[in-house]
């Protein structure tokens, strides 16, 4: 069975642009969470979705948004990119209440 | 903002050495404490989830303890091997938000 997959693996964008990152959870998992990991820091929670509804939101500006689709895959959108948005974006899926399984991440570089 | 601290920040040991790291977290409103291993170029992998004060978990040569009253957890690796080289992350979840707060991690390098 495939693990959590994320696309793309790497991405370079310019300040002010918009980006969409994608995540496919493990089959049967209905919960998806997004994290931002900046070099030297631990992953920071951005969003959690369960059954297509937002269940949690971290301390990120409104430029960050996400959604979950009927097949439980998810997209993270970031508008008006800033240099500080450069980071590794991790997606994790879980069954309700169980441990999280992480994807390999998308490395976003904003120039 | 919840404060989750991990120490040391990095650790170099020789193959065969035993080692341990610390994760400190708020002692109030505890819900769960997770440990992850994150090898370079791979995804973070869950090691343990701990929910009760006094919990002790073991997986092979790796074990963890939990003290929720004083707000710390220890991760022990017995007889370190080069394949144990990774960053070890802890994540604290409070009962108020259920949102995990990660520490910065401890980077372990085991030299053959």
Short mmCIF file of C-alpha atoms in Angstrom, two decimals:
data_model
loop_
_atom_site.label_atom_id
_atom_site.label_comp_id
_atom_site.label_asym_id
_atom_site.label_seq_id
_atom_site.Cartn_x
_atom_site.Cartn_y
_atom_site.Cartn_z
CA UNK A 1 0.00 0.00 0.00
CA UNK A 2 1.39 3.43 -0.93
CA UNK A 3 2.27 5.82 1.85
CA UNK A 4 1.41 9.49 1.94
CA UNK A 5 2.39 11.15 -1.31
CA UNK A 6 3.03 14.82 -1.95
CA UNK A 7 3.57 16.81 -5.11
CA UNK A 8 5.59 18.47 -6.32
CA UNK A 9 8.77 17.48 -4.50
CA UNK A 10 10.49 20.79 -5.20
CA UNK A 11 9.19 24.16 -6.30
CA UNK A 12 10.70 27.57 -6.95
CA UNK A 13 8.43 30.61 -6.94
CA UNK A 14 8.87 34.37 -6.98
CA UNK A 15 7.65 36.76 -4.29
CA UNK A 16 4.01 37.68 -4.77
CA UNK A 17 3.12 34.52 -6.65
CA UNK A 18 0.66 31.88 -5.57
CA UNK A 19 1.43 28.18 -4.94
CA UNK A 20 -0.65 25.01 -4.56
CA UNK A 21 0.77 21.94 -2.86
CA UNK A 22 -0.95 18.58 -3.02
CA UNK A 23 -1.19 15.61 -0.71
CA UNK A 24 -2.71 12.15 -1.07
CA UNK A 25 -3.28 10.32 2.23
CA UNK A 26 -2.87 6.65 2.93
CA UNK A 27 -5.90 4.72 1.69
CA UNK A 28 -8.57 4.69 4.40
CA UNK A 29 -7.21 7.72 6.24
CA UNK A 30 -9.73 10.54 6.49
CA UNK A 31 -7.61 13.10 8.32
CA UNK A 32 -4.89 15.23 6.73
CA UNK A 33 -2.66 17.74 8.48
CA UNK A 34 -0.23 20.27 7.01
CA UNK A 35 3.00 21.44 8.61
CA UNK A 36 5.68 23.99 7.71
CA UNK A 37 9.25 23.19 8.63
CA UNK A 38 11.83 25.93 8.41
CA UNK A 39 15.49 24.95 8.68
CA UNK A 40 16.55 24.63 12.30
CA UNK A 41 13.00 24.53 13.63
CA UNK A 42 10.53 21.76 14.31
CA UNK A 43 7.48 21.34 12.06
CA UNK A 44 4.81 23.99 12.74
CA UNK A 45 1.16 23.02 12.46
CA UNK A 46 -0.78 24.85 9.74
CA UNK A 47 -4.10 23.02 9.25
CA UNK A 48 -5.92 19.80 9.99
CA UNK A 49 -8.83 18.52 7.94
CA UNK A 50 -11.12 15.61 8.75
CA UNK A 51 -13.92 14.45 6.47
CA UNK A 52 -13.48 17.61 4.39
CA UNK A 53 -13.95 19.94 7.35
CA UNK A 54 -11.28 22.10 8.95
CA UNK A 55 -10.62 20.75 12.46
CA UNK A 56 -7.69 22.91 13.44
CA UNK A 57 -5.74 25.94 12.30
CA UNK A 58 -2.30 27.03 13.44
CA UNK A 59 -0.94 30.53 13.79
CA UNK A 60 -0.56 31.35 10.10
CA UNK A 61 -1.84 34.36 8.13
CA UNK A 62 -4.92 34.23 5.92
CA UNK A 63 -2.63 33.91 2.88
CA UNK A 64 -2.54 30.23 3.82
CA UNK A 65 -5.62 28.18 3.01
CA UNK A 66 -6.39 24.52 2.45
CA UNK A 67 -9.14 22.18 1.49
CA UNK A 68 -9.87 18.47 1.48
CA UNK A 69 -11.60 16.68 -1.36
CA UNK A 70 -14.18 13.84 -1.29
CA UNK A 71 -11.36 11.32 -1.88
CA UNK A 72 -9.61 12.79 1.22
CA UNK A 73 -6.70 14.24 -0.75
CA UNK A 74 -5.83 17.79 0.17
CA UNK A 75 -4.40 20.99 -1.22
CA UNK A 76 -2.50 23.71 0.60
CA UNK A 77 -2.62 27.12 -1.06
CA UNK A 78 -0.39 30.05 -0.25
CA UNK A 79 -1.06 33.46 -1.81
CA UNK A 80 1.22 36.49 -2.14
CA UNK A 81 4.34 34.48 -1.36
CA UNK A 82 6.99 36.01 0.85
CA UNK A 83 10.65 35.04 1.14
CA UNK A 84 9.86 33.73 4.63
CA UNK A 85 7.49 31.16 3.18
CA UNK A 86 10.49 29.21 1.91
CA UNK A 87 10.32 25.95 3.81
CA UNK A 88 9.61 22.23 3.67
CA UNK A 89 5.86 21.64 3.70
CA UNK A 90 4.87 18.31 5.20
CA UNK A 91 1.57 16.54 4.95
CA UNK A 92 0.50 13.83 7.38
CA UNK A 93 -2.50 11.52 7.31
CA UNK A 94 -4.16 9.50 10.03
CA UNK A 95 -7.24 7.57 10.94
CA UNK A 96 -9.16 9.42 13.64
CA UNK A 97 -7.21 9.28 16.89
CA UNK A 98 -4.35 7.21 15.51
CA UNK A 99 -0.74 8.11 14.85
CA UNK A 100 0.20 10.33 11.94
CA UNK A 101 2.03 9.13 8.86
CA UNK A 102 4.07 11.79 7.11
CA UNK A 103 4.75 12.29 3.43
CA UNK A 104 8.17 13.18 2.03
CA UNK A 105 7.36 16.90 1.86
CA UNK A 106 7.47 19.63 -0.75
CA UNK A 107 10.49 21.92 -0.66
CA UNK A 108 9.32 25.45 -1.57
CA UNK A 109 11.87 28.13 -2.37
CA UNK A 110 10.66 31.71 -2.79
CA UNK A 111 13.08 34.08 -4.53
CA UNK B 1 2.30 29.72 22.57
CA UNK B 2 3.34 26.35 24.01
CA UNK B 3 7.03 25.80 24.66
CA UNK B 4 8.47 22.40 23.74
CA UNK B 5 12.22 22.17 24.24
CA UNK B 6 14.55 19.38 23.21
CA UNK B 7 18.08 18.85 24.39
CA UNK B 8 20.74 18.45 23.37
CA UNK B 9 20.40 20.11 19.96
CA UNK B 10 22.90 17.66 18.48
CA UNK B 11 24.85 14.66 19.63
CA UNK B 12 27.77 12.72 18.18
CA UNK B 13 28.39 9.26 19.64
CA UNK B 14 30.43 6.20 18.77
CA UNK B 15 28.83 2.96 17.62
CA UNK B 16 27.89 0.93 20.67
CA UNK B 17 27.41 3.92 22.97
CA UNK B 18 24.08 4.33 24.72
CA UNK B 19 22.52 7.77 24.63
CA UNK B 20 19.48 9.69 25.75
CA UNK B 21 17.70 12.93 24.91
CA UNK B 22 15.15 15.07 26.70
CA UNK B 23 11.88 16.64 25.64
CA UNK B 24 10.39 19.26 27.99
CA UNK B 25 6.80 20.42 27.66
CA UNK B 26 4.14 22.27 29.67
CA UNK B 27 3.03 20.21 32.67
CA UNK B 28 -0.59 21.41 32.56
CA UNK B 29 -3.44 20.16 30.37
CA UNK B 30 -1.45 17.24 28.96
CA UNK B 31 -3.03 15.06 26.28
CA UNK B 32 -0.26 13.18 24.46
CA UNK B 33 3.45 13.16 23.67
CA UNK B 34 4.76 11.75 20.41
CA UNK B 35 8.34 10.82 19.44
CA UNK B 36 9.39 10.71 15.80
CA UNK B 37 12.56 9.69 14.00
CA UNK B 38 13.42 11.69 10.90
CA UNK B 39 16.19 10.35 8.70
CA UNK B 40 17.70 12.59 6.05
CA UNK B 41 15.75 12.56 2.77
CA UNK B 42 12.95 10.49 4.32
CA UNK B 43 9.63 11.22 6.02
CA UNK B 44 9.32 11.55 9.79
CA UNK B 45 8.44 8.16 11.24
CA UNK B 46 6.40 7.72 14.42
CA UNK B 47 8.26 5.93 17.21
CA UNK B 48 6.00 6.24 20.23
CA UNK B 49 2.81 7.89 21.39
CA UNK B 50 2.61 8.31 25.17
CA UNK B 51 -0.50 9.37 27.02
CA UNK B 52 -0.21 8.37 30.70
CA UNK B 53 2.11 9.65 33.40
CA UNK B 54 4.73 7.00 34.06
CA UNK B 55 4.33 5.44 30.58
CA UNK B 56 7.33 3.50 29.39
CA UNK B 57 7.49 2.35 25.77
CA UNK B 58 10.09 0.18 24.05
CA UNK B 59 10.83 -0.70 20.44
CA UNK B 60 13.95 -2.76 19.98
CA UNK B 61 16.91 -0.79 21.36
CA UNK B 62 14.87 2.41 21.72
CA UNK B 63 12.76 3.22 24.74
CA UNK B 64 10.97 6.26 26.14
CA UNK B 65 9.63 7.39 29.49
CA UNK B 66 7.06 10.04 30.37
CA UNK B 67 6.60 12.31 33.39
CA UNK B 68 3.57 14.53 32.81
CA UNK B 69 3.63 16.05 36.32
CA UNK B 70 7.04 17.62 35.78
CA UNK B 71 6.70 17.94 32.00
CA UNK B 72 9.45 15.83 30.48
CA UNK B 73 10.06 12.73 28.44
CA UNK B 74 13.32 10.87 27.86
CA UNK B 75 14.23 8.88 24.77
CA UNK B 76 16.95 6.25 25.25
CA UNK B 77 18.92 4.40 22.60
CA UNK B 78 20.91 1.41 23.82
CA UNK B 79 24.01 0.39 21.86
CA UNK B 80 23.70 3.04 19.13
CA UNK B 81 24.24 1.93 15.55
CA UNK B 82 25.07 4.10 12.51
CA UNK B 83 21.56 3.48 11.18
CA UNK B 84 20.20 5.26 14.28
CA UNK B 85 21.61 8.51 12.89
CA UNK B 86 18.63 10.82 12.44
CA UNK B 87 16.83 13.78 13.95
CA UNK B 88 14.56 12.80 16.83
CA UNK B 89 11.52 15.01 17.27
CA UNK B 90 9.02 15.17 20.07
CA UNK B 91 5.54 16.68 19.73
CA UNK B 92 3.31 17.71 22.63
CA UNK B 93 -0.45 17.87 22.33
CA UNK B 94 -2.52 19.65 24.95
CA UNK B 95 -6.06 18.75 25.91
CA UNK B 96 -7.21 22.24 25.02
CA UNK B 97 -6.39 22.32 21.34
CA UNK B 98 -5.25 18.84 20.26
CA UNK B 99 -2.81 20.64 17.93
CA UNK B 100 0.69 19.14 18.14
CA UNK B 101 3.58 21.44 19.02
CA UNK B 102 6.95 20.09 17.91
CA UNK B 103 10.33 20.67 19.45
CA UNK B 104 13.32 21.58 17.27
CA UNK B 105 14.65 18.05 17.46
CA UNK B 106 17.88 16.39 18.54
CA UNK B 107 20.23 15.50 15.70
CA UNK B 108 22.02 12.22 16.45
CA UNK B 109 25.07 11.10 14.49
CA UNK B 110 26.49 7.68 15.29
CA UNK B 111 30.05 7.16 14.09
CA UNK B 112 31.15 3.65 13.11
#
